Coordinates of C-alpha atoms in Angstrom, one line a residue:
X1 CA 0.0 0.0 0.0
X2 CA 2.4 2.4 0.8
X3 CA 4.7 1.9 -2.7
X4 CA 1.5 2.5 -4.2
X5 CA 1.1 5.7 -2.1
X6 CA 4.5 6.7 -3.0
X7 CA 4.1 5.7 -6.7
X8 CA 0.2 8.4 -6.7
X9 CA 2.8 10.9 -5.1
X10 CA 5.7 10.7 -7.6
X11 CA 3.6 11.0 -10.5
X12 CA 1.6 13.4 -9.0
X13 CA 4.7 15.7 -8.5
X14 CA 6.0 15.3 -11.9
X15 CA 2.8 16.7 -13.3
X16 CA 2.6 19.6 -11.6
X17 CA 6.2 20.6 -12.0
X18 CA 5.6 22.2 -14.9
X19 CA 2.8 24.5 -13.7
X20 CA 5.3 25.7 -11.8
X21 CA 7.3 27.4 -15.0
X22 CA 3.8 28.2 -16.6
X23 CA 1.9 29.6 -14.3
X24 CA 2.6 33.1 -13.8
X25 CA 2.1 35.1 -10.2
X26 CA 2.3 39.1 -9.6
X27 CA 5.7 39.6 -7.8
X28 CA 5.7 42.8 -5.4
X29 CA 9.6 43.8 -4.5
X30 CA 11.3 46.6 -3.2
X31 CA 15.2 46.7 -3.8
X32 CA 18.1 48.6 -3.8
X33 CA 19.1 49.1 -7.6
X34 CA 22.8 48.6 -7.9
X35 CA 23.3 46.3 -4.8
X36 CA 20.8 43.4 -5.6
X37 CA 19.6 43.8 -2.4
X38 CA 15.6 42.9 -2.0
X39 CA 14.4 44.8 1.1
X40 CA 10.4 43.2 0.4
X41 CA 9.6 40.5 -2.0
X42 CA 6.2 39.1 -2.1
X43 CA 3.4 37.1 -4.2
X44 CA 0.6 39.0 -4.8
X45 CA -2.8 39.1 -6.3
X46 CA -3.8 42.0 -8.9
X47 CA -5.9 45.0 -7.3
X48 CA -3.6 44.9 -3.8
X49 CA -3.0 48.3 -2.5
X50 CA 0.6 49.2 -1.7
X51 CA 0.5 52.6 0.4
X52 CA 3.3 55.3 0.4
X53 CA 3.1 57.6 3.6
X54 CA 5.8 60.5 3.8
X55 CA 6.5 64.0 4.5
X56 CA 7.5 65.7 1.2
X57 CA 10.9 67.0 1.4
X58 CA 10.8 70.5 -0.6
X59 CA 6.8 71.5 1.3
X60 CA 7.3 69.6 4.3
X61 CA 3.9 68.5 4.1
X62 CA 2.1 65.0 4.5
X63 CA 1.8 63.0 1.3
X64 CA -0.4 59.2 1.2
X65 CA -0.1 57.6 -2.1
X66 CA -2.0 54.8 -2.8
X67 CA -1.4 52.0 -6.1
X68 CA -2.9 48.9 -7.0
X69 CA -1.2 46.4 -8.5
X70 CA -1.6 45.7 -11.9
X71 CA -2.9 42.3 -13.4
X72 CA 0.0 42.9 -16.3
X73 CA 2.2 44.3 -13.8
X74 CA 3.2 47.5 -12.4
X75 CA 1.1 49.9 -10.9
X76 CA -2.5 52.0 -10.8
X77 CA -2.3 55.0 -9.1
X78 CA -5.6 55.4 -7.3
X79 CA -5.2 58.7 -5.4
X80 CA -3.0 61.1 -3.4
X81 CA -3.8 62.8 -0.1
X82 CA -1.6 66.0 0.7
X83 CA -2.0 68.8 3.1
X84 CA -0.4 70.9 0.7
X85 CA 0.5 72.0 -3.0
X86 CA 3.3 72.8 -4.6
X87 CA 6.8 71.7 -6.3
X88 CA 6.4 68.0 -6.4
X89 CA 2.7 68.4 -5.3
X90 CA -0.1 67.7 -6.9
X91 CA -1.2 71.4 -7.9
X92 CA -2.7 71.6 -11.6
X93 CA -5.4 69.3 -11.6
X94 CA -8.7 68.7 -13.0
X95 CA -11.0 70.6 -9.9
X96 CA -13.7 67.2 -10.9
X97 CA -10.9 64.6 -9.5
X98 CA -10.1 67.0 -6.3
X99 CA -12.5 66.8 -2.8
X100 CA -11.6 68.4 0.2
X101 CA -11.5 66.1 3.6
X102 CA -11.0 68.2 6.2
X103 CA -7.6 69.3 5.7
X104 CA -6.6 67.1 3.0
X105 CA -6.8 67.4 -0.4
X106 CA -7.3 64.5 -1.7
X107 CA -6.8 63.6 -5.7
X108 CA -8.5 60.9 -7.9
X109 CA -5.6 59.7 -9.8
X110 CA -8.0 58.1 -12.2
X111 CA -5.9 54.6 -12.4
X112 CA -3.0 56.2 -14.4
X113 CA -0.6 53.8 -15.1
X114 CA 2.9 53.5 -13.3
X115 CA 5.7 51.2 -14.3
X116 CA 7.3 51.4 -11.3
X117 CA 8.2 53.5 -8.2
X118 CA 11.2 55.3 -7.5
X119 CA 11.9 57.5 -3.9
X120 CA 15.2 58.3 -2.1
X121 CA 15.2 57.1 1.3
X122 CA 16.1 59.6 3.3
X123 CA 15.2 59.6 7.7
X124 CA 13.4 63.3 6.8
X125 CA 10.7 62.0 4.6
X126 CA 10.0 59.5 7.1
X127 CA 8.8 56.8 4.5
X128 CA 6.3 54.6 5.4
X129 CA 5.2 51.9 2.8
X130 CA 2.4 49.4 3.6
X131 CA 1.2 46.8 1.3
X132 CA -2.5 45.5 2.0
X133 CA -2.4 46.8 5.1
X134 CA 0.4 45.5 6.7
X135 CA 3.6 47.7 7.0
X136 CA 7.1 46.7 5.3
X137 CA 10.1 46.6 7.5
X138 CA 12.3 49.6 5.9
X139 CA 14.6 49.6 9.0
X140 CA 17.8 48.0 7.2
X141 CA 17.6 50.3 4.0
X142 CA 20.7 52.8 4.4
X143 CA 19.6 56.5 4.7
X144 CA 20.2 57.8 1.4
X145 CA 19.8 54.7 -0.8
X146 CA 17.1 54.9 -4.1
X147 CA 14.2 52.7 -3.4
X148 CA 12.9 50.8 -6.4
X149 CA 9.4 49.5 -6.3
X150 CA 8.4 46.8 -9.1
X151 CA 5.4 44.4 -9.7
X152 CA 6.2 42.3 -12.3
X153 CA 4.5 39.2 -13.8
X154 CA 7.0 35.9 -13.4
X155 CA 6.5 32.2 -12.9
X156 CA 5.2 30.4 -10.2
X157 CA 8.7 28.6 -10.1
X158 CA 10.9 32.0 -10.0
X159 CA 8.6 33.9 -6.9
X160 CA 9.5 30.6 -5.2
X161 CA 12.7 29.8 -5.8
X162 CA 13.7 33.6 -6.5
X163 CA 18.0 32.3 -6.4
X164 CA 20.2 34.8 -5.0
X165 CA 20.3 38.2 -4.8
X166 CA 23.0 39.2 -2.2
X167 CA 20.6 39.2 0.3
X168 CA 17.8 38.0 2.1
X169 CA 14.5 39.3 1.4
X170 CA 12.4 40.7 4.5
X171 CA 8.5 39.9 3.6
X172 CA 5.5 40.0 6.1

């Protein structure tokens, strides 16, 4: 009985290897570009909302960003909350895609498109990134280092076995 058992489980295994290079997943990852180091790397399904947080650096005023990811990959931008306008800010926009909550302004971004995301991590913008809700652990990014922020369709087989990248990635 139990060769039998291990006979169901072999051939069960060698058909679903190969789902694993044709089946494609939506890989969320924050790196450092030019270190290959992945600060967040996770699986994720289209629609999730990543969240930036973070005092603008010219203004000095609050800024939430919200994106969904893309089915294709990259990145929706749903809206922008700021206290303020100005260089950096959103300040020309269509008055229709703008509503007032008490003191923020907050923007439709209409699901524009975005590749990907870029920001310098620097300790006075006080960055905060969340992703579904749950907060990424920025504490070992260098102050001063570029960000990089990707979604990117790849295979079931590469989000698991991602190989190496000079580092270990920190996920939830």
């Amino acid at each position: 009985m139990r060769s039998k058992l291990a006979l169901i489980c072999a051939i069960l295994i060698c058909l679903s290897v190969p789902f694993l290079f044709i089946w494609d997943v939506l890989v969320l990852q924050i790196t450092l570009p030019g270190q290959d180091t992945v600060v967040y790397q996770e699986t994720a399904v289209p629609g999730t909302l990543l969240c930036m947080r973070y005092i603008h650096s010219v203004e000095k005023t609050p800024v939430q960003g919200w994106f969904a990811l893309d089915p294709q990959g990259g990145f929706r931008a749903v809206r922008t909350r700021t206290t303020g306008t100005g260089t950096g800010l959103p300040n020309v926009v269509d008055a229709d895609n703008v509503r007032m909550q008490g003191k923020w302004m907050v923007v439709d971004e209409g699901n524009t498109y975005v590749p990907q995301i870029p920001f310098y991590y620097l300790p006075l913008n006080q960055l905060r990134i969340s992703v579904d809700g749950q907060e990424v652990d920025l504490s070992t990014v260098p102050p001063g280092s570029r960000l990089l922020i990707t979604c990117k369709q790849t295979s079931l087989a590469k989000a698991l076995f991602p190989g190496k990248h000079g580092s270990t990635p920190h996920g939830r």
